Amino acid sequence: MNKQEFFEKISCKLEGLPEEDVKKSIDYYNEMIEDRIEEGLSEEEAVEAMGSPEEIAEQILMDTSLPKLVKAKVKPKRPLAVWEIVLIVLGFPVWFPLLAAFGAILLSVYIVLWSVILVLFSVDFALAVSGVSTIIGSIAMAFCSSIQQGLYYLGFGLLMCGLAVMLFFGSIYTTKKIIVLSKLIIKGIKSFFVRRSEA
């Protein structure tokens, strides 16, 4: 595919974004393609090396701020008629609470996701501190009271330290997955505000 077809597909996927943002993004990718052509690639090879138009449109969408997307989507294309304004005002007691509830649900889900990470790392820290303090206490107990109790507490402390290490890696894995899920939620919200037509 040539540059023109490539950029037409991208523009089609980004319909609804502000014109200046679409033009700025296309200029950026056009410059990248021109650089690759100067390096010796043909136009088709340079376009193919950029990736699919869908991938590039997704990247542009993710780089655009959510407030800008909302403003572009909410901004009317023409002045509102009197009857439309009346309907908006009369429907306010219905649509505003629904919109506020939807926003509160999204915010709650986001907070809960990040709370899971905070709780996992807090439990991990508590296990690590407990394990280390139990190991230190077991050494003192072995010298002061009995070696058997000291060994028992030493084993228990090592077990807690081992659990802390395992939970640390589990927490890292969970954090990565929650970051991916958060990006998907933000992408879903953004795609709601950008009308994406089929290629």
Short mmCIF file of N, CA, C and O in Angstrom, two decimals, residues 65-112:
data_model
loop_
_atom_site.label_atom_id
_atom_site.label_comp_id
_atom_site.label_asym_id
_atom_site.label_seq_id
_atom_site.Cartn_x
_atom_site.Cartn_y
_atom_site.Cartn_z
N SER A 65 -5.00 12.91 24.91
CA SER A 65 -5.53 13.01 26.27
C SER A 65 -7.04 12.81 26.28
O SER A 65 -7.75 13.18 25.33
N LEU A 66 -7.53 12.22 27.37
CA LEU A 66 -8.96 11.95 27.50
C LEU A 66 -9.80 13.23 27.48
O LEU A 66 -10.83 13.28 26.81
N PRO A 67 -9.39 14.32 28.19
CA PRO A 67 -10.19 15.55 28.11
C PRO A 67 -10.34 16.09 26.68
O PRO A 67 -11.39 16.58 26.30
N LYS A 68 -9.26 15.95 25.88
CA LYS A 68 -9.33 16.42 24.49
C LYS A 68 -10.31 15.58 23.69
O LYS A 68 -11.07 16.09 22.87
N LEU A 69 -10.32 14.27 23.95
CA LEU A 69 -11.27 13.39 23.26
C LEU A 69 -12.70 13.73 23.63
O LEU A 69 -13.59 13.77 22.78
N VAL A 70 -12.93 13.93 24.93
CA VAL A 70 -14.28 14.26 25.39
C VAL A 70 -14.74 15.57 24.79
O VAL A 70 -15.86 15.69 24.30
N LYS A 71 -13.85 16.57 24.81
CA LYS A 71 -14.20 17.88 24.25
C LYS A 71 -14.55 17.78 22.77
O LYS A 71 -15.50 18.38 22.29
N ALA A 72 -13.75 17.00 22.03
CA ALA A 72 -14.00 16.83 20.59
C ALA A 72 -15.31 16.13 20.33
O ALA A 72 -16.02 16.43 19.38
N LYS A 73 -15.66 15.16 21.19
CA LYS A 73 -16.87 14.38 20.97
C LYS A 73 -18.12 15.14 21.40
O LYS A 73 -19.16 15.07 20.76
N VAL A 74 -18.00 15.88 22.51
CA VAL A 74 -19.17 16.58 23.05
C VAL A 74 -19.47 17.85 22.28
O VAL A 74 -20.61 18.28 22.19
N LYS A 75 -18.45 18.44 21.70
CA LYS A 75 -18.62 19.69 20.95
C LYS A 75 -19.57 19.47 19.78
O LYS A 75 -19.34 18.62 18.92
N PRO A 76 -20.68 20.21 19.74
CA PRO A 76 -21.65 20.00 18.66
C PRO A 76 -21.10 20.47 17.31
O PRO A 76 -20.36 21.43 17.23
N LYS A 77 -21.48 19.76 16.26
CA LYS A 77 -21.04 20.10 14.91
C LYS A 77 -21.82 21.31 14.36
O LYS A 77 -21.38 21.98 13.46
N ARG A 78 -22.99 21.54 14.92
CA ARG A 78 -23.82 22.66 14.50
C ARG A 78 -24.47 23.25 15.75
O ARG A 78 -24.51 22.62 16.80
N PRO A 79 -25.01 24.47 15.67
CA PRO A 79 -25.68 25.04 16.84
C PRO A 79 -26.91 24.20 17.21
O PRO A 79 -27.60 23.66 16.34
N LEU A 80 -27.16 24.08 18.50
CA LEU A 80 -28.32 23.31 18.96
C LEU A 80 -29.61 24.08 18.71
O LEU A 80 -29.66 25.30 18.90
N ALA A 81 -30.63 23.34 18.32
CA ALA A 81 -31.95 23.95 18.13
C ALA A 81 -32.59 24.17 19.51
O ALA A 81 -32.19 23.56 20.51
N VAL A 82 -33.57 25.04 19.54
CA VAL A 82 -34.24 25.38 20.80
C VAL A 82 -34.85 24.13 21.44
O VAL A 82 -34.72 23.90 22.65
N TRP A 83 -35.51 23.29 20.64
CA TRP A 83 -36.14 22.09 21.19
C TRP A 83 -35.11 21.10 21.75
O TRP A 83 -35.38 20.40 22.72
N GLU A 84 -33.88 21.08 21.17
CA GLU A 84 -32.83 20.21 21.68
C GLU A 84 -32.34 20.71 23.05
O GLU A 84 -32.11 19.91 23.97
N ILE A 85 -32.21 22.02 23.18
CA ILE A 85 -31.80 22.60 24.46
C ILE A 85 -32.85 22.32 25.52
O ILE A 85 -32.53 21.96 26.67
N VAL A 86 -34.13 22.45 25.15
CA VAL A 86 -35.22 22.18 26.10
C VAL A 86 -35.17 20.71 26.55
O VAL A 86 -35.32 20.40 27.74
N LEU A 87 -34.97 19.79 25.60
CA LEU A 87 -34.88 18.37 25.95
C LEU A 87 -33.70 18.09 26.88
O LEU A 87 -33.81 17.29 27.82
N ILE A 88 -32.55 18.72 26.62
CA ILE A 88 -31.38 18.52 27.47
C ILE A 88 -31.67 19.01 28.88
O ILE A 88 -31.37 18.33 29.87
N VAL A 89 -32.29 20.18 28.99
CA VAL A 89 -32.59 20.74 30.31
C VAL A 89 -33.63 19.89 31.04
O VAL A 89 -33.47 19.57 32.22
N LEU A 90 -34.70 19.49 30.34
CA LEU A 90 -35.75 18.70 30.98
C LEU A 90 -35.25 17.28 31.33
O LEU A 90 -35.71 16.69 32.31
N GLY A 91 -34.34 16.76 30.53
CA GLY A 91 -33.83 15.42 30.79
C GLY A 91 -32.68 15.38 31.80
O GLY A 91 -32.23 14.30 32.20
N PHE A 92 -32.24 16.57 32.25
CA PHE A 92 -31.13 16.64 33.19
C PHE A 92 -31.33 15.77 34.43
O PHE A 92 -30.39 15.07 34.84
N PRO A 93 -32.51 15.76 35.05
CA PRO A 93 -32.68 14.91 36.24
C PRO A 93 -32.53 13.42 35.95
O PRO A 93 -32.31 12.62 36.86
N VAL A 94 -32.62 13.04 34.69
CA VAL A 94 -32.46 11.62 34.34
C VAL A 94 -31.02 11.32 33.90
O VAL A 94 -30.38 10.42 34.42
N TRP A 95 -30.51 12.09 32.92
CA TRP A 95 -29.21 11.74 32.35
C TRP A 95 -28.04 12.08 33.25
O TRP A 95 -27.03 11.39 33.26
N PHE A 96 -28.15 13.15 34.06
CA PHE A 96 -27.01 13.52 34.89
C PHE A 96 -26.73 12.50 35.99
O PHE A 96 -25.57 12.09 36.17
N PRO A 97 -27.76 12.01 36.74
CA PRO A 97 -27.46 10.98 37.75
C PRO A 97 -26.91 9.69 37.13
O PRO A 97 -26.04 9.04 37.70
N LEU A 98 -27.41 9.33 35.94
CA LEU A 98 -26.90 8.13 35.28
C LEU A 98 -25.44 8.31 34.89
O LEU A 98 -24.61 7.40 35.07
N LEU A 99 -25.12 9.48 34.36
CA LEU A 99 -23.75 9.77 33.98
C LEU A 99 -22.84 9.80 35.21
O LEU A 99 -21.73 9.25 35.19
N ALA A 100 -23.30 10.41 36.30
CA ALA A 100 -22.52 10.47 37.54
C ALA A 100 -22.32 9.07 38.12
O ALA A 100 -21.22 8.73 38.59
N ALA A 101 -23.35 8.23 38.06
CA ALA A 101 -23.24 6.86 38.58
C ALA A 101 -22.24 6.06 37.75
O ALA A 101 -21.41 5.32 38.30
N PHE A 102 -22.30 6.21 36.44
CA PHE A 102 -21.36 5.51 35.57
C PHE A 102 -19.92 5.94 35.86
O PHE A 102 -19.02 5.12 35.96
N GLY A 103 -19.71 7.24 36.01
CA GLY A 103 -18.38 7.75 36.34
C GLY A 103 -17.90 7.24 37.70
O GLY A 103 -16.74 6.87 37.87
N ALA A 104 -18.82 7.19 38.69
CA ALA A 104 -18.45 6.70 40.02
C ALA A 104 -18.09 5.22 39.98
O ALA A 104 -17.16 4.77 40.67
N ILE A 105 -18.81 4.44 39.17
CA ILE A 105 -18.50 3.01 39.05
C ILE A 105 -17.12 2.82 38.43
O ILE A 105 -16.32 2.02 38.91
N LEU A 106 -16.82 3.55 37.37
CA LEU A 106 -15.50 3.45 36.74
C LEU A 106 -14.40 3.84 37.70
O LEU A 106 -13.37 3.16 37.80
N LEU A 107 -14.60 4.92 38.44
CA LEU A 107 -13.61 5.36 39.41
C LEU A 107 -13.43 4.33 40.51
O LEU A 107 -12.30 4.04 40.93
N SER A 108 -14.52 3.73 40.97
CA SER A 108 -14.45 2.70 42.01
C SER A 108 -13.67 1.48 41.54
O SER A 108 -12.84 0.95 42.28
N VAL A 109 -13.93 1.05 40.31
CA VAL A 109 -13.21 -0.10 39.77
C VAL A 109 -11.72 0.21 39.70
O VAL A 109 -10.88 -0.61 40.08
N TYR A 110 -11.38 1.39 39.26
CA TYR A 110 -9.98 1.79 39.14
C TYR A 110 -9.31 1.82 40.52
O TYR A 110 -8.20 1.33 40.69
N ILE A 111 -10.00 2.38 41.52
CA ILE A 111 -9.45 2.44 42.88
C ILE A 111 -9.28 1.05 43.46
O ILE A 111 -8.26 0.74 44.09
N VAL A 112 -10.25 0.17 43.24
CA VAL A 112 -10.16 -1.19 43.76
C VAL A 112 -8.97 -1.92 43.14
O VAL A 112 -8.23 -2.64 43.83
#
